[in-house]
Coordinates of C-alpha atoms and ligand atoms in Angstrom, one line a residue:
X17 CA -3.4 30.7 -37.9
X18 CA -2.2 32.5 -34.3
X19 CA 0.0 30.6 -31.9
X20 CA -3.0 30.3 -29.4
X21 CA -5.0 28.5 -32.0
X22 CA -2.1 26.2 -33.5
X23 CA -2.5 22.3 -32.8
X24 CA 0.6 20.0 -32.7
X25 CA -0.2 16.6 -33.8
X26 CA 1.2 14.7 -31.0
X27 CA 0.1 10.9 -31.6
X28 CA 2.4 8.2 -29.3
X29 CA 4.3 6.8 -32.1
X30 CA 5.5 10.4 -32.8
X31 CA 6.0 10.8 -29.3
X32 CA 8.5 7.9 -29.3
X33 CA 10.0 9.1 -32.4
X34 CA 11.9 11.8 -30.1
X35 CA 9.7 14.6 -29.8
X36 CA 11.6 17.9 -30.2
X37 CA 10.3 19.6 -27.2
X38 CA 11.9 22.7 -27.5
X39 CA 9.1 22.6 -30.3
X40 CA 6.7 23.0 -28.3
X41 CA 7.9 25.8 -25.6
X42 CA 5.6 28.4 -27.3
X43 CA 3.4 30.2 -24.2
X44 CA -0.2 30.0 -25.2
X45 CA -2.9 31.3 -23.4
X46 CA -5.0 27.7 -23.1
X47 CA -6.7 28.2 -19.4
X48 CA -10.1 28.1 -19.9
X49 CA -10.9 28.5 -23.4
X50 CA -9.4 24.7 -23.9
X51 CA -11.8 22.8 -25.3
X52 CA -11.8 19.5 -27.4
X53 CA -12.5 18.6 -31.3
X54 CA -15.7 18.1 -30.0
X55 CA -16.3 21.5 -28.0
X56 CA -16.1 19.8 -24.3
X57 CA -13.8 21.5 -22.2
X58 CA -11.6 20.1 -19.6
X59 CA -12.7 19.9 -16.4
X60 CA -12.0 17.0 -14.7
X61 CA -9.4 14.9 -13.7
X62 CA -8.7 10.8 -12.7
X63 CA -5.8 9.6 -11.4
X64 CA -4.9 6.1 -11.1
X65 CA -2.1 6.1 -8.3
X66 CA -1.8 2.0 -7.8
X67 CA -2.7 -0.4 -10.3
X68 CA -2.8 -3.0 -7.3
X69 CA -6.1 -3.9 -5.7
X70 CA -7.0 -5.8 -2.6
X71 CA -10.0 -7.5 -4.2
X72 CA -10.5 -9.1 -7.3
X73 CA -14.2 -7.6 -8.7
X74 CA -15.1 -10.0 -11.4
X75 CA -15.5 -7.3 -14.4
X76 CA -12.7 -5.2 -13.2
X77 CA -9.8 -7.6 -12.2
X78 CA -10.7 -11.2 -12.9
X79 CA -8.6 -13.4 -10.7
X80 CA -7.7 -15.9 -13.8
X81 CA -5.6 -12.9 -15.3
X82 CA -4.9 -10.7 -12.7
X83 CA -3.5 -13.9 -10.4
X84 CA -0.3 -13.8 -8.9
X85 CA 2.1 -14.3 -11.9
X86 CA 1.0 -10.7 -13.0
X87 CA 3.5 -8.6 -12.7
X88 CA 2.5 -4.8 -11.5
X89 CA 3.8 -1.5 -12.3
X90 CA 7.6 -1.4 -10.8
X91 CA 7.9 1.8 -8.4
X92 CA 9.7 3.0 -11.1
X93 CA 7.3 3.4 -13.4
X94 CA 4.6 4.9 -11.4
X95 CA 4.3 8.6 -10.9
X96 CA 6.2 10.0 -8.1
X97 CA 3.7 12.6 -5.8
X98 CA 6.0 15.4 -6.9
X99 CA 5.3 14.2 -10.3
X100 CA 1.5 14.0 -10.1
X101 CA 1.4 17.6 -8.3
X102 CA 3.5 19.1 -10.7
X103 CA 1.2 17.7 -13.6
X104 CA -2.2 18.8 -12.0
X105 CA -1.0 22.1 -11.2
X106 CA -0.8 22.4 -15.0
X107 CA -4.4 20.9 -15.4
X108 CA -5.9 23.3 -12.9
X109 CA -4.6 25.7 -15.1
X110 CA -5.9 24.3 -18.1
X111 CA -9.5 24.4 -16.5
X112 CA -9.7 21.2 -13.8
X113 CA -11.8 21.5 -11.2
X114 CA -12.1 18.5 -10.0
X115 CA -9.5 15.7 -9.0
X116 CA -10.6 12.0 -8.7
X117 CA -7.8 9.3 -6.9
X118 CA -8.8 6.3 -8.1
X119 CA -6.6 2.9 -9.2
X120 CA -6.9 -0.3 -8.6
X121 CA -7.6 0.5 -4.5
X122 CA -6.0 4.3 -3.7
X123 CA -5.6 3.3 -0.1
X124 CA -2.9 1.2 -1.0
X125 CA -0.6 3.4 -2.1
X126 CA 1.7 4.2 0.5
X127 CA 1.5 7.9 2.1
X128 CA -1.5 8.6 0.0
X129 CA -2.8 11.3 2.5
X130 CA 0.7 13.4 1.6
X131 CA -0.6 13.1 -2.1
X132 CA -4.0 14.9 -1.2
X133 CA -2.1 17.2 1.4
X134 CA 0.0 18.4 -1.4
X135 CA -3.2 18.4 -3.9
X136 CA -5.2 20.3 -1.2
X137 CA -1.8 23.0 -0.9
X138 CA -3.0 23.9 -4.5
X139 CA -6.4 25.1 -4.0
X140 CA -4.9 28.0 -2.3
X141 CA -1.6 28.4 -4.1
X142 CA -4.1 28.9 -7.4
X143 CA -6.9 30.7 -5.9
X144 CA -9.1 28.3 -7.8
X145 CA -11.5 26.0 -6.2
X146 CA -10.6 22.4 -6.4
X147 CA -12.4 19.1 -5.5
X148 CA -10.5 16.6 -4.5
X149 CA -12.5 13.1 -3.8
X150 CA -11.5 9.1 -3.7
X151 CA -13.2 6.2 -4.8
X152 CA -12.5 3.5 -3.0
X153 CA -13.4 -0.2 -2.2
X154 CA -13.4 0.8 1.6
X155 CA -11.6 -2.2 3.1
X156 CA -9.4 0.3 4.5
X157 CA -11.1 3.3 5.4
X158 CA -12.2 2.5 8.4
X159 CA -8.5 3.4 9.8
X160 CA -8.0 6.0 6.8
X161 CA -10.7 8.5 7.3
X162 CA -9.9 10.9 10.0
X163 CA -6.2 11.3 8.1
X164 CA -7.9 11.4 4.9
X165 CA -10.0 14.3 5.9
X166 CA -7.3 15.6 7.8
X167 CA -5.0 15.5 4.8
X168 CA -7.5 18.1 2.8
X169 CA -9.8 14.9 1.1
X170 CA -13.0 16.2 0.4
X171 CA -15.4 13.2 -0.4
X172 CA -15.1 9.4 -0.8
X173 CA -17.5 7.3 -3.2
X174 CA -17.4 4.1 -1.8
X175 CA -18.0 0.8 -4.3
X176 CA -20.2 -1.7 -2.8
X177 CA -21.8 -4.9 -5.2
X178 CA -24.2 -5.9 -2.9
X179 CA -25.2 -6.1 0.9
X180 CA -25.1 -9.8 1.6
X181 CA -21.8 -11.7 2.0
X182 CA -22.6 -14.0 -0.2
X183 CA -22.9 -11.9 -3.5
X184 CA -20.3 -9.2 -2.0
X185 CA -17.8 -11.9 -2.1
X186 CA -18.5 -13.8 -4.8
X187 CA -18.7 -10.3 -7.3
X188 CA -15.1 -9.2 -5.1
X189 CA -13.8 -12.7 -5.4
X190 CA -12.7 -12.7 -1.5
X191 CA -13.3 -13.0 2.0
X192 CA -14.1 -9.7 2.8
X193 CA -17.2 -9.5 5.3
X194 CA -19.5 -6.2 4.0
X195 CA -19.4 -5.4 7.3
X196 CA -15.9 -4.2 6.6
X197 CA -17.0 -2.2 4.3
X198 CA -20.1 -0.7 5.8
X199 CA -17.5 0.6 9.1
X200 CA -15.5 2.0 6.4
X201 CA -18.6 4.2 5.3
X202 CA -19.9 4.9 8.7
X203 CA -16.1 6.4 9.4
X204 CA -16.3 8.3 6.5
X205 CA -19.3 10.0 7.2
X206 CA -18.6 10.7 11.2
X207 CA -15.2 12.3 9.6
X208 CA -16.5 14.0 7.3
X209 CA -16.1 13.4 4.0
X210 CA -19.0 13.8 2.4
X211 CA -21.9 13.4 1.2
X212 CA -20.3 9.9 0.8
X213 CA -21.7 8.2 -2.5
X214 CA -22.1 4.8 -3.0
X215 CA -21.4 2.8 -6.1
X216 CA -22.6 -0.7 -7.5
X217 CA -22.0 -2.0 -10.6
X218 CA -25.4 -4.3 -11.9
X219 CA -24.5 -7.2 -13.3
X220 CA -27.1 -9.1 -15.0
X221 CA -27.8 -12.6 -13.4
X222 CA -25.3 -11.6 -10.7
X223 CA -26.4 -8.6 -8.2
X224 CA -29.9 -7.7 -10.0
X225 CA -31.7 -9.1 -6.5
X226 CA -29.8 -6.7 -4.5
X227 CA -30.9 -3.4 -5.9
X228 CA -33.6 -3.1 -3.5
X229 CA -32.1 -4.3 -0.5
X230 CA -29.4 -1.8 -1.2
X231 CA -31.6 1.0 -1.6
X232 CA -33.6 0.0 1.2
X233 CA -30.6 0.4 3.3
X234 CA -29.2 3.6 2.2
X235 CA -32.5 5.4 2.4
X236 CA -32.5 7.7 4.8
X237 CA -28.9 7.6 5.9
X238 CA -27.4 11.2 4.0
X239 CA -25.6 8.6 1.4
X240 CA -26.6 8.9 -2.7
X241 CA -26.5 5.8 -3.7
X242 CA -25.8 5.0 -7.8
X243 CA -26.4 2.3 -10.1
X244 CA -23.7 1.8 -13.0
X245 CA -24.3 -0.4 -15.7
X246 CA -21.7 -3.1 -16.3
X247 CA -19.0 -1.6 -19.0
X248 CA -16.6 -3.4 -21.4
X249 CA -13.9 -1.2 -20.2
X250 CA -10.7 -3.5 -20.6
X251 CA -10.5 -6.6 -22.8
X252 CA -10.6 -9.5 -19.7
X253 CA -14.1 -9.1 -18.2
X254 CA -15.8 -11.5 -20.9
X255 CA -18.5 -8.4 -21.1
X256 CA -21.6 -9.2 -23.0
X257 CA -24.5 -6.8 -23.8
X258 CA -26.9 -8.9 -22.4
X259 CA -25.0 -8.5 -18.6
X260 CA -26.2 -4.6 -18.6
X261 CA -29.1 -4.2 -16.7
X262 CA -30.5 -0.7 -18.3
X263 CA -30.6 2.3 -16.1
X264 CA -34.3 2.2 -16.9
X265 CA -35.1 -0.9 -15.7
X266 CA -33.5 -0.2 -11.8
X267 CA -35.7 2.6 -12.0
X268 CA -38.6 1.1 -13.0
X269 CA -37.9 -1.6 -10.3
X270 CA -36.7 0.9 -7.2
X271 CA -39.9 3.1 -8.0
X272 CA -42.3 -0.2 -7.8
X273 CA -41.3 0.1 -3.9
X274 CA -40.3 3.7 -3.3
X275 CA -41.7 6.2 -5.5
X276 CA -39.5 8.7 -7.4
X277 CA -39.0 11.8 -8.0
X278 CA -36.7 12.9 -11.1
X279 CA -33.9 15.5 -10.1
X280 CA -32.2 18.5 -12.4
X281 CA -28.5 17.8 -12.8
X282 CA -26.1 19.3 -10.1
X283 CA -24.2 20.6 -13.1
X284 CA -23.9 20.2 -16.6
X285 CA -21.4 17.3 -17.4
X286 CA -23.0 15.1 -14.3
X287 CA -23.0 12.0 -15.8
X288 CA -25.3 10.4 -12.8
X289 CA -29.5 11.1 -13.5
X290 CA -30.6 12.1 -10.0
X291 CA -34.0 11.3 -9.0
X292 CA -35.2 11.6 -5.0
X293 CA -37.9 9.5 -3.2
X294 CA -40.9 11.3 -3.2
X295 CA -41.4 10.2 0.8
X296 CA -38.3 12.3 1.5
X297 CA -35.8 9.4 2.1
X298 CA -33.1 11.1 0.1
X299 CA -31.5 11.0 -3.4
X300 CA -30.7 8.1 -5.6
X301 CA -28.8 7.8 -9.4
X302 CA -27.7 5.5 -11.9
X303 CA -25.4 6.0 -14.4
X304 CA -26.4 5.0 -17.7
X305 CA -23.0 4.6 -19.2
X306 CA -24.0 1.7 -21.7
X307 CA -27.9 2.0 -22.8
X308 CA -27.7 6.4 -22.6
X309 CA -24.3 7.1 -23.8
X310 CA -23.1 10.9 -22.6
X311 CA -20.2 11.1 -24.4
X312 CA -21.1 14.7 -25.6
X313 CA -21.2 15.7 -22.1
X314 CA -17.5 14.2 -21.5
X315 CA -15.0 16.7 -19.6
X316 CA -12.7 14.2 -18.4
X317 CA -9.2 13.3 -18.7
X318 CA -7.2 10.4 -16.8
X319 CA -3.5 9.9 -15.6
X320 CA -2.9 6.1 -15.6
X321 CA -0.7 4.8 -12.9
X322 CA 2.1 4.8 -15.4
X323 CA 1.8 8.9 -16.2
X324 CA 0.1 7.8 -19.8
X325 CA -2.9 10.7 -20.3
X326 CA -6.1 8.8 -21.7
X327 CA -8.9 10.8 -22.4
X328 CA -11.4 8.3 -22.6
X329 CA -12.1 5.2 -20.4
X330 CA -12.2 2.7 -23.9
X331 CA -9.0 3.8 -25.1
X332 CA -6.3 2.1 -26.4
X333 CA -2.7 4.3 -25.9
X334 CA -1.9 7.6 -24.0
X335 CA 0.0 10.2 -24.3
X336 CA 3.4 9.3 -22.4
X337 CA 3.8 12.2 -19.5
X338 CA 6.2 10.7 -17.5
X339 CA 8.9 10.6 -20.6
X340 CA 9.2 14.5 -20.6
X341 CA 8.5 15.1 -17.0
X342 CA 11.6 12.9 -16.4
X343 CA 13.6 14.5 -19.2
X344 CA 13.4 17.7 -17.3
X345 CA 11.3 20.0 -19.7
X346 CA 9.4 23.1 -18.5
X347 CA 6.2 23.9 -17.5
X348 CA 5.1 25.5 -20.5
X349 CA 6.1 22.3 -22.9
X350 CA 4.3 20.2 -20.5
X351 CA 1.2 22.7 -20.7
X352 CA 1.2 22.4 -24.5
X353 CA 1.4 18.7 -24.6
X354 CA -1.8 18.2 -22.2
X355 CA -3.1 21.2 -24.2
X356 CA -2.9 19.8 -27.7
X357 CA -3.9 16.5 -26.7
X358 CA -7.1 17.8 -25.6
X359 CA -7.0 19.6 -28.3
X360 CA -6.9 16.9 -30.7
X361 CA -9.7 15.0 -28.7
X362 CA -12.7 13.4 -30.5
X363 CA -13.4 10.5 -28.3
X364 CA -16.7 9.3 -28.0
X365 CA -16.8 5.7 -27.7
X366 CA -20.1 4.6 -25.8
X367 CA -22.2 6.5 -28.5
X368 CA -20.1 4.4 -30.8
X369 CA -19.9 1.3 -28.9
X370 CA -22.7 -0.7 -31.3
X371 CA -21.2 0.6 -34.6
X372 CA -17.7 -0.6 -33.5
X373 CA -19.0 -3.7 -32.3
X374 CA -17.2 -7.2 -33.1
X375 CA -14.1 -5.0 -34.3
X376 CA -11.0 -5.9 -32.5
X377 CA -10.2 -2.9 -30.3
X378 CA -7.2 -3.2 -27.9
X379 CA -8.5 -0.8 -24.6
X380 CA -6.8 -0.5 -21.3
X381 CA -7.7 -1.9 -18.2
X382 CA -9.3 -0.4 -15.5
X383 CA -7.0 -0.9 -12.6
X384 CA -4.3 0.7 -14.8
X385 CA -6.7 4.0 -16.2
X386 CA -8.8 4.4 -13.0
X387 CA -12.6 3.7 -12.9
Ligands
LIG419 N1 -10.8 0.2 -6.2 C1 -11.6 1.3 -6.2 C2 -13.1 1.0 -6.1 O1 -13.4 -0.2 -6.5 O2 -13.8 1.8 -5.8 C3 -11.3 2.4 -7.2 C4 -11.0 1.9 -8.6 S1 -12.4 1.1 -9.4 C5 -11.7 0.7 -11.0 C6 -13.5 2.5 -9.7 C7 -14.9 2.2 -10.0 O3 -15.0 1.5 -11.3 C8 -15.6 1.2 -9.1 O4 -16.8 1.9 -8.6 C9 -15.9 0.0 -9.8 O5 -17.1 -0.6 -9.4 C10 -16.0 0.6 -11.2 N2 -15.8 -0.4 -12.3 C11 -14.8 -1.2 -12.5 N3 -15.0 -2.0 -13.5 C12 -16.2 -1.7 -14.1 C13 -16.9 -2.2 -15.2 N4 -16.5 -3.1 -16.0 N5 -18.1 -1.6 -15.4 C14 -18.6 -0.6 -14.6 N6 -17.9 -0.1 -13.5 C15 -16.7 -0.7 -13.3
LIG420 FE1 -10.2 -3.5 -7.2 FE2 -11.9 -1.5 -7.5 FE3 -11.3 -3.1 -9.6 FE4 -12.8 -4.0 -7.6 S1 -13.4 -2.4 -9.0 S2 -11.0 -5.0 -8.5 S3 -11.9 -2.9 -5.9 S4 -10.0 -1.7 -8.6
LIG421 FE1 -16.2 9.9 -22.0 FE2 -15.2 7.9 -23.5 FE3 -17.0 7.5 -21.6 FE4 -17.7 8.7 -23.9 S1 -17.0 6.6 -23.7 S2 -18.3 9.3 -21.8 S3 -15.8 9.9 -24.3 S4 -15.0 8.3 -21.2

């Protein structure tokens, strides 16, 4: 078999078992003809860079575990910005095209904007175009936007449960007025940074009445707004099958009101089903994570707050980045590891989900991998 082709098994427990790195500094020509055990290549990337939040959403970070005797990452262990520039570098040339900050809440990391100014230095250092967008809860970009933007951000998806106080608060578990989070949208859009999207997550018996006010409200205003289905991503959300509202059914129940119109993908891999109102009032989505798995369509890989690589959202374990980065080992080692990883890839959990089900499976949080 040629070098190019060659996959070194690099499981964590190996990994921990001192990996000889000098192993693996073989130059192979990965950049865009990477793809994984299951032909998908790599396109996009996550990156958690806080595993803090400033809410507590109820399937995400439920206040009973994440309270305050739960200790977060130690700046030690988080990933430097030099660290997470040097490491996407190497994705972009492995075939990323797109860069996601995520967490827990992005806006609390400190000097966040000189992340994305040194992010945004590599779209022209490469040649290559690069996205660079930022989901956030938006309680603080209302002051963030103009030096987001400014920075080199190119879009924000904002997350947003519901429109009145009362469900907003009780699905964040705070005091946050939406108000607060509406300014933060209305800044992002006079700065910019758009087409700003805007997420909520449908939670059966909790949110289901505010699918139409929502989409009532963002018709007409330039935002897409998209449904997700509640996930069992993590082990503390107490998820339950019969919580997901189906994709189908928010449809069915927008287009009772507004008629729609269904939409072509942007691109292949879009993992949102676009449909417009026929009257002209823009676009709408939902992504149908849970009831229409799309795990075939899959191009994304995430850097947990820690510099662990998942490449899926269920898993259980990473590959450890930061070890080697800090061990001073080259480019090209690096390169291979992220390569053969990828390599090695068969992930495909939501198709599995109800063959798995009722097995125990140990999967990392969100706030930790980045939603
Ligand atoms: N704090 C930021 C925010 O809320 O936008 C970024 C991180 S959050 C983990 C990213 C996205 O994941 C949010 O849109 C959130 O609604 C979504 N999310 C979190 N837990 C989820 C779950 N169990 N099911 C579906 N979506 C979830
Ligand atoms: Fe925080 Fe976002 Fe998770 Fe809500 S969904 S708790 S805002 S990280
Ligand atoms: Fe991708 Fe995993 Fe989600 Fe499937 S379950 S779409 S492989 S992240």
């Amino acid at each position: 078999m040629s070098d190019a082709l060659r996959i070194i098994p690099i499981t964590p427990a190996a990994q921990q078992a001192a990996v000889d790195y000098r192993a693996l500094d073989v130059a192979r020509d990965h950049a865009d003809t990477l793809v994984d055990g299951l032909g998908r290549p790599l396109r996009d990337l996550r990156i958690s860079v806080t595993d803090r939040c400033n809410l507590r959403c109820t399937y995400c970070m439920p206040r009973e575990i994440f309270d305050e005797s739960r200790t977060h990452l130690e700046r030690a262990e988080i990933l430097s910005f030099e660290e997470i520039e040097r490491l996407v570098l190497l994705f972009v040339r492995l075939g990323v095209r797109k860069i996601r900050l995520t967490g827990g809440e992005p806006l609390l990391r400190r000097g966040i904007e000189q992340l994305i100014e040194r992010l945004a230095r590599l779209q022209t250092m490469e040649g290559r175009p690069l996205e660079i967008a930022l989901t956030t809860n938006a309680v603080l970009l209302a002051r963030k936007a103009r030096s987001l933007k400014d920075a080199g951000l190119g879009r924000v998806t904002v997350s947003l449960d519901g429109l009145s106080d009362a469900t907003f608060q009780r699905m964040s578990d705070s005091t946050v007025a939406v108000s607060v989070v509406l300014e933060g949208i209305a800044a992002a859009q006079s700065a910019g940074l758009g087409p700003v999207k805007v997420n909520m997550v449908v939670k059966r018996g909790e949110n289901e009445h505010e699918i139409l006010p929502m989409a009532e409200y963002f018709r007409h205003s330039g935002i897409v707004l998209r449904f997700i289905e509640f996930m069992d991503v993590g082990s503390t959300n107490g998820w339950r099958m019969d919580d997901v509202v189906p994709a189908r059914e928010v449809i069915e129940r927008i287009a009772q009101r507004f008629p729609l119109v269904p939409l072509v993908p942007n691109y292949s891999g879009e993992v949102a089903e676009r449909w417009r109102y026929a009257d002209g009032g823009g676009e709408v989505g939902v992504i149908a994570s849970v009831t229409q798995a799309f795990c075939h369509e899959c191009t994304r890989a995430r850097l947990a707050t820690d510099g662990k690589l998942h490449h899926c959202l269920f898993a259980g374990d990473g590959l450890d980045l930061r070890v080697p980065l800090r061990q001073g080992v080259g480019d090209r080692v690096l390169t291979n590891l992220i390569a053969d990883s990828w390599a090695q890839r068969t992930d495909r959990y939501s198709q599995l989900r109800h063959e798995i089900a009722g097995q125990p499976v140990r999967k990392i949080e969100m706030s930790y991998i980045g939603g």
